[in-house]
CSV table of C-alpha atoms in Angstrom, one decimal:
chain,number,residue,atom,x,y,z
A,29,UNK,CA,56.5,-2.5,51.0
A,30,UNK,CA,55.7,-2.3,51.4
A,31,UNK,CA,54.9,-2.4,52.7
A,32,UNK,CA,58.0,-3.2,53.2
A,33,UNK,CA,59.8,-5.3,54.9
A,34,UNK,CA,61.5,-9.5,56.7
A,35,UNK,CA,64.0,-11.6,54.7
A,36,UNK,CA,63.4,-14.9,55.2
A,37,UNK,CA,63.1,-18.0,53.3
A,38,UNK,CA,61.2,-18.1,50.1
A,39,UNK,CA,60.3,-20.2,47.1
A,40,UNK,CA,63.1,-20.7,44.7
A,41,UNK,CA,63.5,-22.6,41.5
A,42,UNK,CA,60.6,-24.0,39.5
A,43,UNK,CA,57.6,-24.5,41.7
A,44,UNK,CA,56.9,-27.7,39.8
A,45,UNK,CA,60.0,-29.2,41.6
A,46,UNK,CA,60.0,-26.4,44.1
A,47,UNK,CA,62.6,-26.0,46.7
A,48,UNK,CA,60.2,-24.7,49.3
A,49,UNK,CA,61.2,-22.1,51.8
A,50,UNK,CA,64.9,-22.1,50.9
A,51,UNK,CA,66.8,-20.2,53.5
A,52,UNK,CA,68.0,-17.2,51.5
A,53,UNK,CA,66.2,-13.9,51.4
A,54,UNK,CA,66.1,-10.3,52.0
A,55,UNK,CA,62.9,-7.4,51.4
A,56,UNK,CA,62.5,-3.4,50.7
A,57,UNK,CA,64.0,-4.3,47.5
A,58,UNK,CA,71.3,-5.7,45.7
A,59,UNK,CA,80.0,-5.8,46.9
A,60,UNK,CA,81.2,-5.7,43.6
A,61,UNK,CA,80.5,-9.4,42.9
A,62,UNK,CA,76.8,-9.0,43.3
A,63,UNK,CA,74.5,-8.7,40.2
A,64,UNK,CA,73.7,-5.2,38.9
A,65,UNK,CA,71.7,-3.4,41.6
A,66,UNK,CA,68.9,-2.5,39.3
A,67,UNK,CA,68.4,-6.0,38.0
A,68,UNK,CA,65.8,-8.3,39.5
A,69,UNK,CA,67.2,-11.5,41.0
A,70,UNK,CA,67.0,-14.1,38.2
A,71,UNK,CA,64.8,-17.1,39.2
A,72,UNK,CA,66.3,-20.6,38.6
A,73,UNK,CA,65.8,-21.7,35.0
A,74,UNK,CA,62.8,-23.8,34.2
A,75,UNK,CA,63.8,-27.4,34.1
A,76,UNK,CA,61.8,-30.6,34.1
A,77,UNK,CA,58.5,-31.7,35.6
A,78,UNK,CA,55.9,-29.0,35.9
A,79,UNK,CA,58.4,-26.6,34.3
A,80,UNK,CA,58.0,-28.4,31.0
A,81,UNK,CA,55.8,-26.4,28.5
A,82,UNK,CA,52.1,-27.0,29.0
A,83,UNK,CA,48.8,-25.4,28.1
A,84,UNK,CA,49.3,-21.8,27.0
A,85,UNK,CA,48.0,-19.4,29.7
A,86,UNK,CA,47.6,-15.7,30.1
A,87,UNK,CA,48.5,-14.3,33.5
A,88,UNK,CA,47.3,-10.8,34.4
A,89,UNK,CA,49.4,-8.8,36.8
A,90,UNK,CA,48.5,-5.7,38.8
A,91,UNK,CA,50.5,-3.9,41.5
A,92,UNK,CA,51.0,-0.4,42.9
A,93,UNK,CA,53.2,2.1,41.2
A,94,UNK,CA,57.0,1.5,41.5
A,95,UNK,CA,57.6,4.6,43.7
A,96,UNK,CA,60.2,2.9,45.8
A,97,UNK,CA,62.7,0.1,45.5
A,98,UNK,CA,60.7,-2.8,46.9
A,99,UNK,CA,57.7,-2.3,44.7
A,100,UNK,CA,59.9,-1.8,41.7
A,101,UNK,CA,61.6,-5.1,42.4
A,102,UNK,CA,58.2,-6.8,42.7
A,103,UNK,CA,57.3,-5.8,39.1
A,104,UNK,CA,60.7,-6.8,37.7
A,105,UNK,CA,60.7,-10.2,39.5
A,106,UNK,CA,57.2,-11.0,38.2
A,107,UNK,CA,58.2,-10.1,34.6
A,108,UNK,CA,61.4,-12.1,34.9
A,109,UNK,CA,59.6,-15.2,36.1
A,110,UNK,CA,57.0,-15.0,33.4
A,111,UNK,CA,59.7,-14.8,30.7
A,112,UNK,CA,61.0,-18.2,31.8
A,113,UNK,CA,58.0,-19.9,30.3
A,114,UNK,CA,57.1,-20.2,26.6
A,115,UNK,CA,53.6,-21.2,27.7
A,116,UNK,CA,53.0,-17.9,29.6
A,117,UNK,CA,51.6,-14.7,28.1
A,118,UNK,CA,52.3,-12.1,30.7
A,119,UNK,CA,49.7,-9.3,30.7
A,120,UNK,CA,50.6,-6.5,33.2
A,121,UNK,CA,48.4,-3.4,33.6
A,122,UNK,CA,49.6,0.1,34.3
A,123,UNK,CA,50.8,0.2,37.9
A,124,UNK,CA,49.0,2.8,40.0
A,125,UNK,CA,48.7,4.1,43.6
A,126,UNK,CA,45.1,5.2,42.9
A,127,UNK,CA,42.6,2.6,44.3
A,128,UNK,CA,39.9,3.3,41.7
A,129,UNK,CA,42.4,3.1,38.9
A,130,UNK,CA,43.7,-0.3,40.2
A,131,UNK,CA,40.1,-1.6,40.4
A,132,UNK,CA,39.5,-0.5,36.8
A,133,UNK,CA,42.7,-2.1,35.7
A,134,UNK,CA,41.8,-5.4,37.3
A,135,UNK,CA,38.4,-5.2,35.7
A,136,UNK,CA,40.0,-4.9,32.3
A,137,UNK,CA,42.0,-8.1,32.9
A,138,UNK,CA,38.7,-9.8,34.0
A,139,UNK,CA,37.1,-8.6,30.8
A,140,UNK,CA,40.1,-10.0,28.8
A,141,UNK,CA,39.4,-13.4,30.4
A,142,UNK,CA,42.9,-14.0,31.5
A,143,UNK,CA,43.6,-17.5,32.8
A,144,UNK,CA,44.9,-16.3,36.2
A,145,UNK,CA,45.5,-13.0,38.0
A,146,UNK,CA,48.3,-12.0,40.3
A,147,UNK,CA,47.3,-9.0,42.4
A,148,UNK,CA,49.3,-7.0,44.9
A,149,UNK,CA,46.6,-4.6,46.0
A,150,UNK,CA,47.3,-1.1,47.2
A,151,UNK,CA,44.8,-2.0,50.0
A,152,UNK,CA,43.4,-5.5,50.4
A,153,UNK,CA,40.2,-4.2,51.9
A,154,UNK,CA,39.4,-1.8,49.1
A,155,UNK,CA,40.3,-4.2,46.3
A,156,UNK,CA,38.5,-7.1,47.9
A,157,UNK,CA,35.3,-6.8,45.8
A,158,UNK,CA,37.1,-6.7,42.5
A,159,UNK,CA,39.1,-9.8,43.5
A,160,UNK,CA,35.8,-11.5,44.4
A,161,UNK,CA,34.5,-10.4,40.9
A,162,UNK,CA,37.4,-12.2,39.3
A,163,UNK,CA,36.9,-15.4,41.3
A,164,UNK,CA,33.2,-15.4,40.4
A,165,UNK,CA,34.2,-15.1,36.8
A,166,UNK,CA,36.2,-18.3,37.1
A,167,UNK,CA,39.6,-16.6,37.2
A,168,UNK,CA,41.8,-17.8,40.0
A,169,UNK,CA,43.5,-15.0,41.9
A,170,UNK,CA,47.0,-15.3,43.4
A,171,UNK,CA,47.0,-12.6,46.2
A,172,UNK,CA,50.5,-11.2,46.6
A,173,UNK,CA,51.5,-9.8,49.9
A,174,UNK,CA,48.8,-7.4,51.1
A,175,UNK,CA,46.0,-9.8,51.8
A,176,UNK,CA,42.3,-9.6,50.8
A,177,UNK,CA,40.2,-10.0,54.0
A,178,UNK,CA,37.7,-12.4,52.3
A,179,UNK,CA,39.3,-15.8,51.6
A,180,UNK,CA,36.8,-16.3,48.8
A,181,UNK,CA,38.5,-13.4,46.9
A,182,UNK,CA,41.7,-15.5,46.2
A,183,UNK,CA,42.8,-19.0,45.3
A,184,UNK,CA,46.2,-18.7,46.9
A,185,UNK,CA,48.0,-16.1,49.0
A,186,UNK,CA,51.7,-15.8,49.1
A,187,UNK,CA,53.6,-13.2,51.1
A,188,UNK,CA,56.1,-12.4,53.8
A,189,UNK,CA,55.7,-13.0,57.5
A,190,UNK,CA,55.0,-9.6,58.8
A,191,UNK,CA,54.5,-10.7,62.4
A,192,UNK,CA,57.8,-12.7,62.0
A,193,UNK,CA,59.6,-9.5,60.9
A,194,UNK,CA,58.6,-7.8,64.1
A,195,UNK,CA,59.6,-10.9,66.2
A,196,UNK,CA,63.0,-11.1,64.5
A,197,UNK,CA,63.7,-7.3,65.0
A,198,UNK,CA,62.4,-7.6,68.6
A,199,UNK,CA,64.7,-10.5,69.5
A,200,UNK,CA,67.7,-8.8,67.9
A,201,UNK,CA,67.1,-5.6,69.9
A,202,UNK,CA,66.0,-7.3,73.1
A,203,UNK,CA,68.9,-9.7,73.3
A,204,UNK,CA,71.5,-7.1,72.5
A,205,UNK,CA,70.1,-4.7,75.2
A,206,UNK,CA,69.8,-7.5,77.7
A,207,UNK,CA,73.3,-8.7,77.1
A,208,UNK,CA,74.6,-5.1,77.6
A,209,UNK,CA,72.8,-4.9,80.9
A,210,UNK,CA,70.6,-2.1,79.8
A,211,UNK,CA,67.5,-1.5,81.9
A,212,UNK,CA,64.5,0.6,81.0
A,213,UNK,CA,65.8,1.3,77.5
A,214,UNK,CA,64.4,3.9,75.1
A,215,UNK,CA,63.2,1.9,72.1
A,216,UNK,CA,61.8,3.7,69.1
A,217,UNK,CA,59.8,2.2,66.2
A,218,UNK,CA,59.3,3.8,62.8
A,219,UNK,CA,56.4,2.0,60.9
A,220,UNK,CA,55.4,2.0,57.3
A,221,UNK,CA,51.7,2.8,56.8
A,222,UNK,CA,50.1,2.5,60.2
A,223,UNK,CA,46.6,1.6,58.9
A,224,UNK,CA,47.7,-1.4,56.9
A,225,UNK,CA,47.2,-4.9,58.6
A,226,UNK,CA,50.8,-5.8,57.6
A,227,UNK,CA,52.2,-2.9,59.6
A,228,UNK,CA,50.0,-3.7,62.5
A,229,UNK,CA,51.3,-7.3,62.4
A,230,UNK,CA,54.9,-6.1,62.3
A,231,UNK,CA,54.3,-3.9,65.3
A,232,UNK,CA,52.6,-6.7,67.3
A,233,UNK,CA,55.4,-9.1,66.6
A,234,UNK,CA,57.9,-6.5,67.7
A,235,UNK,CA,56.0,-5.7,70.9
A,236,UNK,CA,55.5,-9.4,71.7
A,237,UNK,CA,59.2,-10.3,71.2
A,238,UNK,CA,60.4,-7.3,73.3
A,239,UNK,CA,58.0,-8.3,76.1
A,240,UNK,CA,59.9,-11.6,76.6
A,241,UNK,CA,62.9,-9.4,77.7
A,242,UNK,CA,60.8,-7.2,79.9
A,243,UNK,CA,61.0,-4.3,77.4
A,244,UNK,CA,58.5,-2.2,75.5
A,245,UNK,CA,58.4,0.4,72.7
A,246,UNK,CA,58.9,3.9,74.1
A,247,UNK,CA,57.4,5.7,71.0
A,248,UNK,CA,56.4,4.9,67.5
A,249,UNK,CA,55.3,6.8,64.4
A,250,UNK,CA,54.6,5.8,60.8
A,251,UNK,CA,56.5,7.1,57.8
A,252,UNK,CA,54.4,6.0,54.9
A,253,UNK,CA,57.1,3.9,53.2
A,254,UNK,CA,58.7,7.0,51.7
A,255,UNK,CA,62.2,8.5,52.0
A,256,UNK,CA,60.9,12.0,52.6
A,257,UNK,CA,58.5,11.0,55.4
A,258,UNK,CA,61.1,8.7,56.9
A,259,UNK,CA,63.5,11.7,57.1
A,260,UNK,CA,60.8,13.9,58.7
A,261,UNK,CA,59.6,11.3,61.2
A,262,UNK,CA,63.2,10.4,62.3
A,263,UNK,CA,64.1,14.0,62.7
A,264,UNK,CA,61.1,14.5,64.9
A,265,UNK,CA,61.8,11.5,67.0
A,266,UNK,CA,65.4,12.4,67.4
A,267,UNK,CA,64.5,15.8,68.7
A,268,UNK,CA,61.9,14.4,71.1
A,269,UNK,CA,64.3,11.8,72.6
A,270,UNK,CA,67.7,13.1,73.7
A,271,UNK,CA,68.9,9.5,74.5
A,272,UNK,CA,67.9,6.5,72.5
A,273,UNK,CA,69.0,2.9,73.0
A,274,UNK,CA,67.6,1.2,69.9
A,275,UNK,CA,65.4,1.9,66.8
A,276,UNK,CA,63.5,-0.4,64.5
A,277,UNK,CA,62.6,1.0,61.1
A,278,UNK,CA,60.1,-1.2,59.3
A,279,UNK,CA,61.2,-0.5,55.8
A,280,UNK,CA,64.7,-0.1,54.2
A,281,UNK,CA,63.4,2.2,51.5
A,282,UNK,CA,62.1,4.8,53.9
A,283,UNK,CA,65.3,3.9,55.9
A,284,UNK,CA,67.3,6.0,53.5
A,285,UNK,CA,65.6,9.1,54.9
A,286,UNK,CA,65.8,7.8,58.4
A,287,UNK,CA,69.6,7.3,58.2
A,288,UNK,CA,70.0,10.7,56.6
A,289,UNK,CA,68.3,12.3,59.5
A,290,UNK,CA,70.4,10.3,62.0
A,291,UNK,CA,73.6,11.4,60.2
A,292,UNK,CA,72.5,15.0,60.0
A,293,UNK,CA,71.8,15.0,63.8
A,294,UNK,CA,75.2,13.4,64.5
A,295,UNK,CA,73.6,10.8,66.7
A,296,UNK,CA,75.5,7.5,67.4
A,297,UNK,CA,74.6,6.4,70.8
A,298,UNK,CA,72.1,3.8,69.7
A,299,UNK,CA,71.8,1.0,67.1
A,300,UNK,CA,69.2,0.4,64.5
A,301,UNK,CA,67.5,-2.5,62.8
A,302,UNK,CA,66.0,-2.2,59.3
A,303,UNK,CA,63.3,-4.1,57.4
A,304,UNK,CA,63.1,-5.8,54.0
A,305,UNK,CA,66.7,-6.4,52.9
A,306,UNK,CA,67.6,-3.6,50.4
A,307,UNK,CA,71.1,-3.5,48.9
A,308,UNK,CA,71.6,-0.1,50.5
A,309,UNK,CA,70.8,-1.4,53.9
A,310,UNK,CA,73.1,-4.4,53.4
A,311,UNK,CA,76.0,-2.2,52.4
A,312,UNK,CA,75.5,0.0,55.5
A,313,UNK,CA,75.5,-3.2,57.6
A,314,UNK,CA,78.6,-4.5,55.8
A,315,UNK,CA,80.5,-1.2,56.4
A,316,UNK,CA,80.5,-1.8,60.2
A,317,UNK,CA,80.5,2.0,60.7
A,318,UNK,CA,76.8,2.7,60.6
A,319,UNK,CA,74.2,2.7,63.4
A,320,UNK,CA,72.3,0.2,61.1
A,321,UNK,CA,73.5,-3.2,62.4
A,322,UNK,CA,70.9,-5.5,61.0
A,323,UNK,CA,67.8,-5.8,58.8
A,324,UNK,CA,65.0,-8.4,58.8
A,325,UNK,CA,64.0,-9.8,55.5
A,326,UNK,CA,60.9,-9.4,53.4
A,327,UNK,CA,61.9,-10.3,49.9
A,328,UNK,CA,60.3,-9.1,46.6
A,329,UNK,CA,61.3,-12.4,45.1
A,330,UNK,CA,57.8,-13.4,46.3
A,331,UNK,CA,56.5,-11.9,43.1
A,332,UNK,CA,58.5,-14.5,41.0
A,333,UNK,CA,56.9,-17.3,43.1
A,334,UNK,CA,53.5,-15.8,42.7
A,335,UNK,CA,53.8,-16.0,38.9
A,336,UNK,CA,54.9,-19.6,39.1
A,337,UNK,CA,52.0,-20.4,41.3
A,338,UNK,CA,49.5,-18.7,39.0
A,339,UNK,CA,50.9,-20.7,36.1
A,340,UNK,CA,50.5,-24.0,37.9
A,341,UNK,CA,47.0,-23.2,39.1
A,342,UNK,CA,45.9,-22.1,35.6
A,343,UNK,CA,47.2,-25.3,34.1
A,344,UNK,CA,45.6,-27.4,36.8
A,345,UNK,CA,48.8,-28.6,38.3
A,346,UNK,CA,50.1,-29.0,41.8
A,347,UNK,CA,53.6,-28.7,43.3
A,348,UNK,CA,55.4,-31.9,42.5
A,349,UNK,CA,57.5,-31.8,45.7
A,350,UNK,CA,54.3,-32.1,47.6
A,351,UNK,CA,52.0,-35.1,48.0
A,352,UNK,CA,48.8,-33.0,47.5
A,353,UNK,CA,47.5,-32.6,43.9
A,354,UNK,CA,46.9,-28.9,44.2
A,355,UNK,CA,48.9,-25.7,45.0
A,356,UNK,CA,48.5,-24.8,48.7
A,357,UNK,CA,46.0,-22.1,49.7
A,358,UNK,CA,48.5,-20.1,51.7
A,359,UNK,CA,52.3,-19.8,51.6
A,360,UNK,CA,54.1,-17.7,54.2
A,361,UNK,CA,57.7,-16.9,53.7
A,362,UNK,CA,60.1,-16.9,56.7
A,363,UNK,CA,61.8,-13.8,58.0
A,364,UNK,CA,65.6,-13.9,58.6
A,365,UNK,CA,68.0,-11.5,60.3
A,366,UNK,CA,70.8,-10.1,58.2
A,367,UNK,CA,73.9,-9.0,60.2
A,368,UNK,CA,77.5,-8.2,59.4
A,369,UNK,CA,78.3,-11.9,60.0
A,370,UNK,CA,76.0,-13.2,57.3
A,371,UNK,CA,75.4,-10.3,54.9
A,372,UNK,CA,77.6,-11.7,52.2
A,373,UNK,CA,75.2,-14.5,51.3
A,374,UNK,CA,72.3,-12.1,51.1
A,375,UNK,CA,73.9,-9.4,48.9
A,376,UNK,CA,72.9,-11.0,45.6
A,377,UNK,CA,69.2,-10.9,46.7
A,378,UNK,CA,69.1,-7.3,47.7
A,379,UNK,CA,67.1,-4.7,45.8
A,380,UNK,CA,68.1,-1.1,45.1
A,381,UNK,CA,66.2,1.5,47.0
């Protein structure tokens, strides 16, 4: 994503006996020993405790259209998690990037009286009312990633740490420049969709981390999470800045276009950090010959966890590893930094851009 995007820790295994915030992750959405790139990471098999079959529940699912790798992996992961359970009837609606169509799709799931809803909204603000409508109808909503502004609109939110993504990228860039003795560096930032709160959080985290080294962002521009716009924005920034020290690109999907522009321009004097943890980005990092040296995780595996959470909530269960009887209201996944030194352990979790 999405809003792309942080790897970090995330929920793995059955949430009934959840290993919470396990340190393995990656996000815009996989060497030869890795699973097929197009396949979603397979969640741990259901086993024991809350994973035992319970009351049959129908879980509705709505997300944007899979127009890039991270969103495509979100849908695949959600479906794969639902298939683990014989007591889950998975009811996805047609994915769309049209706000009104997504509202109508969610309304159809409300009318169908599903037991729970998992919604990744195109825009949390604009989908807020329909989420409130679901809640008022007695249908618990698991809000995935892009948050609804009204907490009454959802039962539980799960998503990545957007601010943490920025902090991780900022510390990687800040420390490296400081260690090299660089003063007054030219640091560029290519955002996703500038108007989204998640993008603003990423930028704030980045600025805050850089500030601890006495640095700041020289210029930033958003690239809409698309390869084409990533290419256009990067081309423009490269032309405007004849010398660059470092670049942070928020999203590995749009990073394909960014890297293409950099290679076309023949620029190698700077280093780059990505965001999300795509397989493509990891292979670039692994090669050791790319300007892309690191990426900060924001894993689409969060969709698997969202389905598991929706199932527990619909069945009136809590998370058995916790003392509390109910699923938490908010779960934020941690953001980790993938470099050449640790990329091997993240490759199986990467997604194909």
